Amino acid sequence: MKSSKNKAISILSQSDNILYYNNFLSTVEAQVLYQKLLHNLDWQQYPIRMFGKTIWQPRLIAWYGDKGIQYTYSQTTLTAEGWDNDLKQLREKLQHELQLNFNSVLANLYRDGQDSMGWHSDDEKELGTQPTIASISLGTARKFQLRQKEDHKIKTTVLLEPGSLLLMQGDSQHKWQHQIAKTKRITTPRINLTFRKIQP
């Protein structure tokens, strides 16, 4: 894959805990990878418990990583059976260019604007005390919203373009929540690849 030369943009003022690289992948790389992953990954839809009710997650997901690694969220446990070759190459690119080491990736497929992700933090215990999440976007651009946990009035929004990388690290998961809200304006799919390191 082509080396990324663009510099990071800090999303939060006076903090480097959430960084945005708007061209981590070239336009052509992002388009080719999007088509391959859309058709090759093992996309599944799982039920989750919300407000005492069981509903279907409003998106499809796929879980890959070192064989046997498990991740549990919303009462769903995922077990990795290994790596897709394209995802493995992306992991190597993250390690080579940013010196980040990951052993798993949760892929999300938002089929259109009605697929979404509600307010949450990636703070499950198996991610460690200060997790690093590297989020690569492909396909249709979607708005990524952040709000401070202690004061929900403090918010910011980032448009995640195809080929971009959003890096969340340090205490970002302890201080901030994020979401991908529903929108009627979007009618085409988006793939989001969230690389992470599961602790033993």
Short mmCIF file of C-alpha atoms in Angstrom, two decimals:
data_model
loop_
_atom_site.label_atom_id
_atom_site.label_comp_id
_atom_site.label_asym_id
_atom_site.label_seq_id
_atom_site.Cartn_x
_atom_site.Cartn_y
_atom_site.Cartn_z
CA MET A 1 0.00 0.00 0.00
CA LYS A 2 1.10 3.56 -0.67
CA SER A 3 2.71 5.35 2.28
CA SER A 4 0.62 8.05 3.95
CA LYS A 5 2.41 11.42 4.07
CA ASN A 6 -0.30 13.69 5.44
CA LYS A 7 -0.09 15.14 8.92
CA ALA A 8 -2.54 14.54 11.74
CA ILE A 9 -5.17 17.12 12.67
CA SER A 10 -6.02 17.37 16.36
CA ILE A 11 -9.80 17.16 16.83
CA LEU A 12 -9.76 18.42 20.42
CA SER A 13 -8.13 21.76 21.21
CA GLN A 14 -4.94 21.48 23.29
CA SER A 15 -5.07 17.67 23.15
CA ASP A 16 -3.57 15.01 20.90
CA ASN A 17 -5.80 12.23 22.18
CA ILE A 18 -8.05 12.26 19.09
CA LEU A 19 -6.26 12.74 15.77
CA TYR A 20 -7.57 12.77 12.20
CA TYR A 21 -5.58 11.81 9.08
CA ASN A 22 -7.71 12.77 6.09
CA ASN A 23 -5.76 10.79 3.49
CA PHE A 24 -4.32 7.74 5.22
CA LEU A 25 -5.25 5.79 2.08
CA SER A 26 -5.20 7.24 -1.42
CA THR A 27 -8.50 7.70 -3.25
CA VAL A 28 -7.84 4.69 -5.49
CA GLU A 29 -6.69 2.50 -2.58
CA ALA A 30 -9.80 3.40 -0.59
CA GLN A 31 -12.14 2.65 -3.51
CA VAL A 32 -10.55 -0.72 -4.32
CA LEU A 33 -10.42 -1.77 -0.66
CA TYR A 34 -14.04 -0.76 -0.11
CA GLN A 35 -15.27 -3.00 -2.93
CA LYS A 36 -13.16 -5.95 -1.80
CA LEU A 37 -14.22 -5.78 1.84
CA LEU A 38 -17.87 -5.16 0.99
CA HIS A 39 -17.99 -8.48 -0.88
CA ASN A 40 -15.38 -10.56 0.96
CA LEU A 41 -15.91 -10.02 4.69
CA ASP A 42 -18.24 -12.28 6.67
CA TRP A 43 -20.85 -9.65 7.54
CA GLN A 44 -23.30 -10.58 10.30
CA GLN A 45 -26.13 -8.89 12.19
CA TYR A 46 -26.43 -9.62 15.91
CA PRO A 47 -29.15 -8.91 18.48
CA ILE A 48 -28.36 -6.56 21.37
CA ARG A 49 -30.11 -5.65 24.62
CA MET A 50 -31.23 -2.02 24.95
CA PHE A 51 -33.53 -0.60 27.62
CA GLY A 52 -34.64 -4.11 28.60
CA LYS A 53 -35.49 -5.13 25.03
CA THR A 54 -33.70 -7.28 22.46
CA ILE A 55 -33.28 -5.60 19.07
CA TRP A 56 -31.15 -6.15 15.99
CA GLN A 57 -28.04 -3.99 15.75
CA PRO A 58 -28.68 -1.24 13.16
CA ARG A 59 -25.60 -2.24 11.11
CA LEU A 60 -23.65 -5.33 10.09
CA ILE A 61 -20.35 -6.31 11.70
CA ALA A 62 -17.40 -8.63 11.09
CA TRP A 63 -14.71 -9.56 13.63
CA TYR A 64 -11.15 -10.53 12.64
CA GLY A 65 -7.87 -10.90 14.49
CA ASP A 66 -5.34 -13.28 15.93
CA LYS A 67 -7.02 -16.67 16.18
CA GLY A 68 -9.08 -17.14 19.34
CA ILE A 69 -9.16 -13.49 20.44
CA GLN A 70 -12.54 -12.57 21.91
CA TYR A 71 -14.35 -9.27 22.29
CA THR A 72 -17.58 -8.79 24.25
CA TYR A 73 -19.89 -5.78 23.99
CA SER A 74 -23.64 -5.33 24.36
CA GLN A 75 -23.80 -8.92 25.68
CA THR A 76 -22.41 -10.26 22.39
CA THR A 77 -19.13 -12.22 22.38
CA LEU A 78 -17.15 -12.39 19.14
CA THR A 79 -14.30 -14.87 18.53
CA ALA A 80 -11.70 -14.24 15.83
CA GLU A 81 -10.82 -17.07 13.44
CA GLY A 82 -7.86 -15.27 11.87
CA TRP A 83 -7.14 -12.38 9.48
CA ASP A 84 -8.50 -11.41 6.09
CA ASN A 85 -5.46 -10.64 3.89
CA ASP A 86 -6.49 -7.03 3.16
CA LEU A 87 -7.14 -6.32 6.83
CA LYS A 88 -3.78 -7.85 7.70
CA GLN A 89 -2.05 -5.49 5.25
CA LEU A 90 -3.81 -2.52 6.84
CA ARG A 91 -2.62 -3.65 10.26
CA GLU A 92 0.95 -3.78 8.94
CA LYS A 93 0.59 -0.28 7.47
CA LEU A 94 -0.57 1.08 10.83
CA GLN A 95 2.38 -0.58 12.54
CA HIS A 96 4.92 0.63 9.96
CA GLU A 97 3.76 4.25 9.69
CA LEU A 98 2.43 4.99 13.18
CA GLN A 99 4.18 2.34 15.31
CA LEU A 100 0.79 1.03 16.47
CA ASN A 101 0.29 -2.64 17.25
CA PHE A 102 -3.15 -4.24 17.01
CA ASN A 103 -4.31 -7.84 17.34
CA SER A 104 -7.91 -7.44 16.12
CA VAL A 105 -10.33 -5.35 14.10
CA LEU A 106 -14.09 -4.83 14.35
CA ALA A 107 -15.53 -3.95 10.94
CA ASN A 108 -18.87 -2.15 10.73
CA LEU A 109 -21.02 -1.93 7.60
CA TYR A 110 -23.54 0.93 7.57
CA ARG A 111 -25.79 -0.03 4.67
CA ASP A 112 -27.35 3.44 4.41
CA GLY A 113 -28.24 6.40 6.62
CA GLN A 114 -30.68 4.36 8.69
CA ASP A 115 -27.81 2.24 10.01
CA SER A 116 -26.21 3.91 13.01
CA MET A 117 -24.18 3.67 16.22
CA GLY A 118 -25.56 5.26 19.39
CA TRP A 119 -23.65 7.26 21.99
CA HIS A 120 -20.98 5.10 23.65
CA SER A 121 -17.33 4.81 24.66
CA ASP A 122 -15.01 1.95 23.77
CA ASP A 123 -14.13 1.27 27.39
CA GLU A 124 -14.63 -2.48 27.77
CA LYS A 125 -12.16 -3.99 30.24
CA GLU A 126 -10.43 -6.18 27.64
CA LEU A 127 -9.29 -3.01 25.81
CA GLY A 128 -7.19 -1.88 28.79
CA THR A 129 -7.18 1.31 30.84
CA GLN A 130 -6.19 3.67 28.01
CA PRO A 131 -7.14 1.95 24.76
CA THR A 132 -5.96 3.05 21.34
CA ILE A 133 -8.57 2.68 18.58
CA ALA A 134 -7.59 3.27 14.94
CA SER A 135 -10.70 3.83 12.82
CA ILE A 136 -10.39 3.71 9.00
CA SER A 137 -13.36 4.84 6.88
CA LEU A 138 -14.31 3.59 3.41
CA GLY A 139 -17.26 4.26 1.12
CA THR A 140 -19.72 7.06 1.90
CA ALA A 141 -18.59 9.84 4.24
CA ARG A 142 -20.52 9.99 7.53
CA LYS A 143 -20.58 12.50 10.38
CA PHE A 144 -18.81 11.33 13.54
CA GLN A 145 -20.06 13.14 16.64
CA LEU A 146 -18.23 13.51 19.95
CA ARG A 147 -19.57 14.79 23.27
CA GLN A 148 -17.94 15.22 26.65
CA LYS A 149 -19.16 12.78 29.29
CA GLU A 150 -19.32 15.36 32.07
CA ASP A 151 -21.08 17.99 29.96
CA HIS A 152 -23.08 16.79 26.96
CA LYS A 153 -23.37 20.37 25.71
CA ILE A 154 -19.69 20.25 24.75
CA LYS A 155 -19.73 18.58 21.34
CA THR A 156 -17.82 18.44 18.10
CA THR A 157 -18.41 16.79 14.71
CA VAL A 158 -15.97 15.35 12.19
CA LEU A 159 -16.85 14.28 8.64
CA LEU A 160 -15.07 10.95 8.15
CA GLU A 161 -14.03 10.86 4.50
CA PRO A 162 -13.20 7.63 2.62
CA GLY A 163 -9.56 6.73 3.14
CA SER A 164 -9.32 8.69 6.38
CA LEU A 165 -8.01 7.50 9.74
CA LEU A 166 -9.37 8.64 13.11
CA LEU A 167 -7.08 7.78 16.01
CA MET A 168 -8.49 7.77 19.56
CA GLN A 169 -6.01 7.20 22.36
CA GLY A 170 -5.00 8.18 25.88
CA ASP A 171 -7.96 9.10 28.10
CA SER A 172 -10.32 9.85 25.20
CA GLN A 173 -12.62 6.89 25.99
CA HIS A 174 -12.89 7.98 29.63
CA LYS A 175 -13.76 11.61 28.86
CA TRP A 176 -15.70 11.40 25.59
CA GLN A 177 -18.54 9.49 23.94
CA HIS A 178 -19.07 9.17 20.20
CA GLN A 179 -21.79 8.16 17.75
CA ILE A 180 -22.81 7.83 14.10
CA ALA A 181 -26.35 9.21 13.98
CA LYS A 182 -29.13 8.20 11.59
CA THR A 183 -29.71 10.42 8.57
CA LYS A 184 -32.18 10.32 5.68
CA ARG A 185 -29.67 12.02 3.39
CA ILE A 186 -27.39 8.98 3.06
CA THR A 187 -28.50 6.14 0.76
CA THR A 188 -25.18 4.37 0.09
CA PRO A 189 -22.96 2.17 2.31
CA ARG A 190 -20.00 2.99 4.53
CA ILE A 191 -17.43 0.58 5.97
CA ASN A 192 -15.64 1.43 9.20
CA LEU A 193 -12.61 -0.60 10.35
CA THR A 194 -11.80 -0.18 14.06
CA PHE A 195 -8.42 -1.70 14.86
CA ARG A 196 -7.84 -2.44 18.53
CA LYS A 197 -5.64 -4.41 20.92
CA ILE A 198 -7.39 -6.89 23.18
CA GLN A 199 -5.55 -7.38 26.47
CA PRO A 200 -4.79 -10.95 27.66
#
